[in-house]
PDB file of C-alpha atoms in Angstrom:
ATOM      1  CA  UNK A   1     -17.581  -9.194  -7.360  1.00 69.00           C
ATOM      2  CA  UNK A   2     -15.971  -9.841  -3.960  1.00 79.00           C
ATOM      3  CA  UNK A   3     -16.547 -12.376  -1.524  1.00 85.00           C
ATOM      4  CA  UNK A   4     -18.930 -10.717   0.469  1.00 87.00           C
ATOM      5  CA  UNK A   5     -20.962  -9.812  -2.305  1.00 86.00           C
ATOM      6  CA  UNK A   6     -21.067 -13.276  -3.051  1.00 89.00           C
ATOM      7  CA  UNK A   7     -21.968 -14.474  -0.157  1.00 91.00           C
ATOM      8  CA  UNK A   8     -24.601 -12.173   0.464  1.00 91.00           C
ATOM      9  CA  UNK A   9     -26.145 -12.799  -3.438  1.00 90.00           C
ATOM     10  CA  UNK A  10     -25.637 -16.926  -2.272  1.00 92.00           C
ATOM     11  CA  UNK A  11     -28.030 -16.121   0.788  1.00 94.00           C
ATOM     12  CA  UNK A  12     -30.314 -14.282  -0.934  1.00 92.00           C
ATOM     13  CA  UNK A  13     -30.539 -17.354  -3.448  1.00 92.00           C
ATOM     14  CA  UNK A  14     -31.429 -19.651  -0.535  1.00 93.00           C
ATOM     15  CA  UNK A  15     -33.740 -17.097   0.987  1.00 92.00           C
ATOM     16  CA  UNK A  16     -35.366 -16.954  -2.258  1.00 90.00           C
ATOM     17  CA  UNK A  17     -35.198 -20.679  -2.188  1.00 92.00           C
ATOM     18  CA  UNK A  18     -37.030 -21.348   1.156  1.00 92.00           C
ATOM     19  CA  UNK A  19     -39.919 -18.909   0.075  1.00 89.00           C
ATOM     20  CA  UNK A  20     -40.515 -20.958  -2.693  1.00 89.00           C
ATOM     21  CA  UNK A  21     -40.674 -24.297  -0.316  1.00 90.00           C
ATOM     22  CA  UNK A  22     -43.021 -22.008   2.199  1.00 89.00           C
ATOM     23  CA  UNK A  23     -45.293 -20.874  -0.729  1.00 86.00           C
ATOM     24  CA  UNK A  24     -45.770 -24.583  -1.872  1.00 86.00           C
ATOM     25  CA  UNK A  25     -46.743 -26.188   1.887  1.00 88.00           C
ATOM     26  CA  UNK A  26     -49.203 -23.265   2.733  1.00 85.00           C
ATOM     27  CA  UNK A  27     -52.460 -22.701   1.176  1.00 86.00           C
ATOM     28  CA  UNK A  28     -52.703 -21.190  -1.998  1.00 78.00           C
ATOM     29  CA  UNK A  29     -54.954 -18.206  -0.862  1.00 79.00           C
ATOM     30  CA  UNK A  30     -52.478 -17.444   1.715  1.00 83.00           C
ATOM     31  CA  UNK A  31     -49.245 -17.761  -0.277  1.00 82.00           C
ATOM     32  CA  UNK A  32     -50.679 -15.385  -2.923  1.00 80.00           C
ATOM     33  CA  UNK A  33     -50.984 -12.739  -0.301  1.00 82.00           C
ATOM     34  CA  UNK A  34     -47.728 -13.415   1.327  1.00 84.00           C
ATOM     35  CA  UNK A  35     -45.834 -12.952  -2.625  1.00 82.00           C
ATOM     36  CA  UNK A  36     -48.044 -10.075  -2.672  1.00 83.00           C
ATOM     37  CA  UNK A  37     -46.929  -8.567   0.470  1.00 85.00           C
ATOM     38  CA  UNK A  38     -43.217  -9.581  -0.247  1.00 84.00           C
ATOM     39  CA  UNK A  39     -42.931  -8.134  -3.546  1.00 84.00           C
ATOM     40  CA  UNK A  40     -44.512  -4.855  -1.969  1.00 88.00           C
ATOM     41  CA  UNK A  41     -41.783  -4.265   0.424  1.00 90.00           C
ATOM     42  CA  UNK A  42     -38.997  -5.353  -1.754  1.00 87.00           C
ATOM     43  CA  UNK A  43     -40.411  -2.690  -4.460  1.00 88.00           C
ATOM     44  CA  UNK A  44     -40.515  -0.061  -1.340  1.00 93.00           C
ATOM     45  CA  UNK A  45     -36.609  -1.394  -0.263  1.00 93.00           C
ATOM     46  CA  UNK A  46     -34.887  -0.677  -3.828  1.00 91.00           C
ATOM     47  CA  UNK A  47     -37.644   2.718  -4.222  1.00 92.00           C
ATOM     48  CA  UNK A  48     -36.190   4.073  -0.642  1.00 95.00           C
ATOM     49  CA  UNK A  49     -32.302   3.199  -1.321  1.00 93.00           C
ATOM     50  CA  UNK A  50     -32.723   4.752  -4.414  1.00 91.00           C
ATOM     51  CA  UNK A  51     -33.625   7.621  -3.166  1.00 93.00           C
ATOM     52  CA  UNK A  52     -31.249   7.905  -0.570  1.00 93.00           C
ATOM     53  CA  UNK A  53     -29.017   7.356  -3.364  1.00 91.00           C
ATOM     54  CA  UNK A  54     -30.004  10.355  -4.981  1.00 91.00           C
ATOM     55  CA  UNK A  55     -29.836  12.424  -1.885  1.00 92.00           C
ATOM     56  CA  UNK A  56     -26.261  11.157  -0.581  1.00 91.00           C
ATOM     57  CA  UNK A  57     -24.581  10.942  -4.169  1.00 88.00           C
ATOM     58  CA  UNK A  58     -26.241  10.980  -7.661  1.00 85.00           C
ATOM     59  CA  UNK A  59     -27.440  14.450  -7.377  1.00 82.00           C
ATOM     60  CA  UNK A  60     -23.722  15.179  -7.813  1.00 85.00           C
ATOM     61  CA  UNK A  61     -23.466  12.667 -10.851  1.00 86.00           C
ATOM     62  CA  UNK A  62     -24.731  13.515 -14.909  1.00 85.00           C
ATOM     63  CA  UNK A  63     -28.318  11.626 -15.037  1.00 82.00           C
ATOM     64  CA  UNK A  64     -28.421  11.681 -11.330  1.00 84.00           C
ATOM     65  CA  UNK A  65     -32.365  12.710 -11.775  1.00 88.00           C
ATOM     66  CA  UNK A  66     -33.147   9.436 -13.445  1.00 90.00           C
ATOM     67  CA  UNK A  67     -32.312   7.301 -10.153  1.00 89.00           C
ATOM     68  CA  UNK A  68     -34.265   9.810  -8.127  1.00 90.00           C
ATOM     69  CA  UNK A  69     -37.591   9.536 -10.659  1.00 91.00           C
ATOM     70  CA  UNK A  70     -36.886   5.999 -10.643  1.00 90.00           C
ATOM     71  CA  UNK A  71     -36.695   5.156  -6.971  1.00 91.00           C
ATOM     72  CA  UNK A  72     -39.625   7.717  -6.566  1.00 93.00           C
ATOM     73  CA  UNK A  73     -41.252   4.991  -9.449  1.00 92.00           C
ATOM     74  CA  UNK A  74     -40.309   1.784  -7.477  1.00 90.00           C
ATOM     75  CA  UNK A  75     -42.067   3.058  -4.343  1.00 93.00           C
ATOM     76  CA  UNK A  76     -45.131   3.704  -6.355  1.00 92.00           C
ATOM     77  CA  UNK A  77     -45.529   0.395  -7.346  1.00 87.00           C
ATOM     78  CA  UNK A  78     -44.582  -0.763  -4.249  1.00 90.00           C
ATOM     79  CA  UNK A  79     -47.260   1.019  -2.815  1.00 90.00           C
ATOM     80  CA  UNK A  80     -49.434   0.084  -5.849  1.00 86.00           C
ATOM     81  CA  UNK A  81     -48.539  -3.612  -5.250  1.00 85.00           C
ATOM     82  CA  UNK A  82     -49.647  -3.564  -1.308  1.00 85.00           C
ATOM     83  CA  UNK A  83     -52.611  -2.242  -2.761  1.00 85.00           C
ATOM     84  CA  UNK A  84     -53.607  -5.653  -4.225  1.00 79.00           C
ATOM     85  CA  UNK A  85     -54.268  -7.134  -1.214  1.00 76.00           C
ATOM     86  CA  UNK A  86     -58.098  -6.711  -1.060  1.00 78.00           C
ATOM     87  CA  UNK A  87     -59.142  -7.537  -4.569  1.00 81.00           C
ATOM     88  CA  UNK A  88     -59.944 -10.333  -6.509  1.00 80.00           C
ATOM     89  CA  UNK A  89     -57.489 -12.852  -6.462  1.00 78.00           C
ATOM     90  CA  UNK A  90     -57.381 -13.022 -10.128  1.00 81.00           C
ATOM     91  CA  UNK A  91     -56.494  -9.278 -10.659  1.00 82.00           C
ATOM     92  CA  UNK A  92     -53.308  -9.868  -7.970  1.00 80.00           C
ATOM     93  CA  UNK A  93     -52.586 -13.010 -11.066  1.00 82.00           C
ATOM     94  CA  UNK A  94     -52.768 -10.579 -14.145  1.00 85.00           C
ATOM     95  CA  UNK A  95     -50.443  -8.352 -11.923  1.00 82.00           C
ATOM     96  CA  UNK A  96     -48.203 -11.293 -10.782  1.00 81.00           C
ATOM     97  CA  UNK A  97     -47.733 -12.205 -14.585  1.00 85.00           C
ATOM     98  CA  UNK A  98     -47.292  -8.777 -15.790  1.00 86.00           C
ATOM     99  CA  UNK A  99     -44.361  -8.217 -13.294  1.00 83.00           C
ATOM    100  CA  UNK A 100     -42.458 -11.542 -14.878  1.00 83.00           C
ATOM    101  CA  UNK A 101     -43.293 -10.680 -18.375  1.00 89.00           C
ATOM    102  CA  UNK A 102     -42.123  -7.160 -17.686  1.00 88.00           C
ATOM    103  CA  UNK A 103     -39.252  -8.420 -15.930  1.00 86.00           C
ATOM    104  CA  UNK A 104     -38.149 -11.066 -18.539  1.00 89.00           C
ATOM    105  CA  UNK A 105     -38.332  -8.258 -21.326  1.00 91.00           C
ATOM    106  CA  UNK A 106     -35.930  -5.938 -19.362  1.00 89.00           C
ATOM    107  CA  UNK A 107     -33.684  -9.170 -18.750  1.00 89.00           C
ATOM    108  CA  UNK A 108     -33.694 -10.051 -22.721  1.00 92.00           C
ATOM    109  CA  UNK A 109     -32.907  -5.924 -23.383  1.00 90.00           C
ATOM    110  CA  UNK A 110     -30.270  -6.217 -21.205  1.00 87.00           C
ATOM    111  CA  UNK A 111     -28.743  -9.370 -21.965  1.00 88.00           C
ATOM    112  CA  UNK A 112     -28.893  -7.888 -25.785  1.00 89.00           C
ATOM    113  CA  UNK A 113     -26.405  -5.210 -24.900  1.00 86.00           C
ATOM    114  CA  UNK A 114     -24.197  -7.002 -23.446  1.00 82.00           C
ATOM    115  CA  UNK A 115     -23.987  -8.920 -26.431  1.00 83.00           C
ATOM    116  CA  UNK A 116     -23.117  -5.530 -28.566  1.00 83.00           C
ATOM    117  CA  UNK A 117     -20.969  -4.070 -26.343  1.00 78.00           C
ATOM    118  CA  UNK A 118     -19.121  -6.626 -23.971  1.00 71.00           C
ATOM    119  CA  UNK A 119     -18.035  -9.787 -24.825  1.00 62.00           C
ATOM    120  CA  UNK A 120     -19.803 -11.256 -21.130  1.00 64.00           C
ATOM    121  CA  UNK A 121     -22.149 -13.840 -20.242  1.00 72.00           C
ATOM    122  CA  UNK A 122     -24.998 -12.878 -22.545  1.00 80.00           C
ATOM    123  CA  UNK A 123     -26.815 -16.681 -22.635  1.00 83.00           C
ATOM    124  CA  UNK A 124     -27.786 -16.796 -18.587  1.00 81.00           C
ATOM    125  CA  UNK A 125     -29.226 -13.218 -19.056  1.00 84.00           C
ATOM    126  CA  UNK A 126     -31.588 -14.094 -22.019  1.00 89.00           C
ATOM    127  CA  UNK A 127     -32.235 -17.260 -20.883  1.00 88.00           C
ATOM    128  CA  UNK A 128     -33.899 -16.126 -17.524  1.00 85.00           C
ATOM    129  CA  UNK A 129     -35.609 -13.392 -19.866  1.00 89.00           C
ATOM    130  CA  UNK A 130     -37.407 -15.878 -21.760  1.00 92.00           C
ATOM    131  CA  UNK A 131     -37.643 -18.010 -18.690  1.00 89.00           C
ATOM    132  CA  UNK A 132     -39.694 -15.034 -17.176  1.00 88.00           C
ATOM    133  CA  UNK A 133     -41.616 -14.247 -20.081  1.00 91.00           C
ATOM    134  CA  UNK A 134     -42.479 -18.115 -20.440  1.00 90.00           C
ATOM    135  CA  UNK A 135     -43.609 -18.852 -16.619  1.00 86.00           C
ATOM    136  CA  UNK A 136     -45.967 -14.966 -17.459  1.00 87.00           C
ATOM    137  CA  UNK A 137     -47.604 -16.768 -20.491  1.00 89.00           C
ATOM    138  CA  UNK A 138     -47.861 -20.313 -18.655  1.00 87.00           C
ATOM    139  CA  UNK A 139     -49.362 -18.042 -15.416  1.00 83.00           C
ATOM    140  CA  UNK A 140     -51.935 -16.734 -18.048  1.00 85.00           C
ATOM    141  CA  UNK A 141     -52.945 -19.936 -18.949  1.00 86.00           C
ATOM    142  CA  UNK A 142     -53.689 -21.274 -15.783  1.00 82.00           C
ATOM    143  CA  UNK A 143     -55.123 -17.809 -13.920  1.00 81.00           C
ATOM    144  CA  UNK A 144     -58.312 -19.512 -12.968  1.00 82.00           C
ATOM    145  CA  UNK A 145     -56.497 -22.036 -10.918  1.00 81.00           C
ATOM    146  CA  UNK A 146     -54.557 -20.230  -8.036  1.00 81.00           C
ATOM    147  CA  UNK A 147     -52.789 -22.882  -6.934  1.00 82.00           C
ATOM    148  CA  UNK A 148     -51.422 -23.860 -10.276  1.00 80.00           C
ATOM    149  CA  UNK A 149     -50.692 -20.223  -9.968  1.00 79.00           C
ATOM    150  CA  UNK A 150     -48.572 -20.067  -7.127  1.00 83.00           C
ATOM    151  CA  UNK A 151     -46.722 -23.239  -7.984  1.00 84.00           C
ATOM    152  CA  UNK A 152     -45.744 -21.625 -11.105  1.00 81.00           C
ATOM    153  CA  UNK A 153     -44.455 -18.697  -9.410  1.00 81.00           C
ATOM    154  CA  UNK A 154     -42.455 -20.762  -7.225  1.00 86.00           C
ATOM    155  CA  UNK A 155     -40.639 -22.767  -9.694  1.00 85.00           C
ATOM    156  CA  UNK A 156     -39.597 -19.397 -11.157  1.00 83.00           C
ATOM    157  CA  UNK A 157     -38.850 -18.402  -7.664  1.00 86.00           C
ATOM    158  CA  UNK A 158     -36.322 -21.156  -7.928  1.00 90.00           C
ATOM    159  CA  UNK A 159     -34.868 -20.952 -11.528  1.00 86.00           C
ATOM    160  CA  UNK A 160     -34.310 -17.428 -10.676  1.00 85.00           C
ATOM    161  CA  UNK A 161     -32.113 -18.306  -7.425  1.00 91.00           C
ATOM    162  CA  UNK A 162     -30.237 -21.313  -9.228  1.00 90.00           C
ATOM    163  CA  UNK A 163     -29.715 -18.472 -12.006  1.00 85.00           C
ATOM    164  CA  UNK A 164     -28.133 -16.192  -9.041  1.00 88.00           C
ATOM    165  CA  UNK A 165     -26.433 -18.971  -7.514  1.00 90.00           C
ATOM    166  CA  UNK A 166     -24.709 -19.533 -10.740  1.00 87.00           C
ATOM    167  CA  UNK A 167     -23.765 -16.389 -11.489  1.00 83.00           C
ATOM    168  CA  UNK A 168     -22.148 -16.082  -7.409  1.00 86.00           C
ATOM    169  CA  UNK A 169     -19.719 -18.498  -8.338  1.00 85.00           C
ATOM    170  CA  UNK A 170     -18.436 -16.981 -12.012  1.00 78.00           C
ATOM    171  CA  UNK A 171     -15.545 -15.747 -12.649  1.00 72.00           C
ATOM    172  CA  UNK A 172     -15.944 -12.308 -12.829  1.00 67.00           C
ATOM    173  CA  UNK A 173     -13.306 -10.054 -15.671  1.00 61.00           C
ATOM    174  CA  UNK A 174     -11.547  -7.467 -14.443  1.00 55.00           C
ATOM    175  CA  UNK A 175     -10.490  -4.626 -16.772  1.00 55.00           C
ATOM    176  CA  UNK A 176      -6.952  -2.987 -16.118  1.00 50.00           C
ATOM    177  CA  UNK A 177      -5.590   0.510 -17.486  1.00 59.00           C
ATOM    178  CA  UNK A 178      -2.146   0.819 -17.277  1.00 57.00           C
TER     179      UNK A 178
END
């Protein structure tokens, strides 16, 4: 990782950071929407640069199809995600919970091969897996409260940016071939 790169994941951390702080002063009905709406258009971001991924470069590559189908995927549930925004508030909760528990079982999957094939950083990965999959069964618990809710989702909010602020300032391995 470069500097750049790490500078740019650092501000993203603090971004992520100050959303949190946002989502806690403002009312709960409110700062359900606004994750709502924010998680919408990063889905439709990484959806559209993967597909103009596919169309400047991994059409060319072996597997080059899978980024296309999965960009095309992303901005599905990106649009599927903006779609919450006028229903029940609960139903935008089960969603909110399914994305983290989702997201912590790809993390854990992940952070599994890298233990069988690299000898990296396994520990942070599963951590924030189970982190994930613990703040999903913790939102489940509390779904009828939406505050509770959205406090939950901010502390992971957090974790997940101390997790990337962390991993900015590791050492990263190179690997040379003579």
């Amino acid at each position: 990782m470069n500097i750049f790169q790490r500078i740019k994941k650092i501000l993203l951390a603090l971004m992520m950071i100050l959303a949190a702080l946002i989502f806690l002063v403002s009312p709960a009905d409110a700062a359900l929407l606004t994750i709502i709406v924010i998680l919408a258009l990063g889905l439709a971001a990484k959806g559209i640069k993967d597909i103009i991924f596919y169309f400047r470069m991994a059409r060319h590559m072996v597997g080059g199809k899978l980024i296309l189908f999965q960009g095309v995927l992303v901005l599905d549930f990106a649009l599927l995600t903006l779609s919450f925004y006028n229903i029940p508030k609960i139903f935008m909760l089960l969603y909110l919970a399914g994305v983290h528990a989702f997201s912590g079982v790809v993390e854990i999957l992940r952070a599994m091969e890298a233990r069988r094939t690299v000898d990296g950083p396994w520990k942070l990965k599963f951590a924030h897996g189970v982190v994930n999959i613990a703040l999903a069964a913790v939102c489940m618990i509390f779904i009828s409260n939406i505050s509770i809710a959205v406090l939950i989702y901010s502390a992971g909010l957090v974790y997940s940016a101390g997790v990337m602020i962390f991993d900015s300032f590791r050492r990263t391995s190179f690997v040379l071939i003579e």
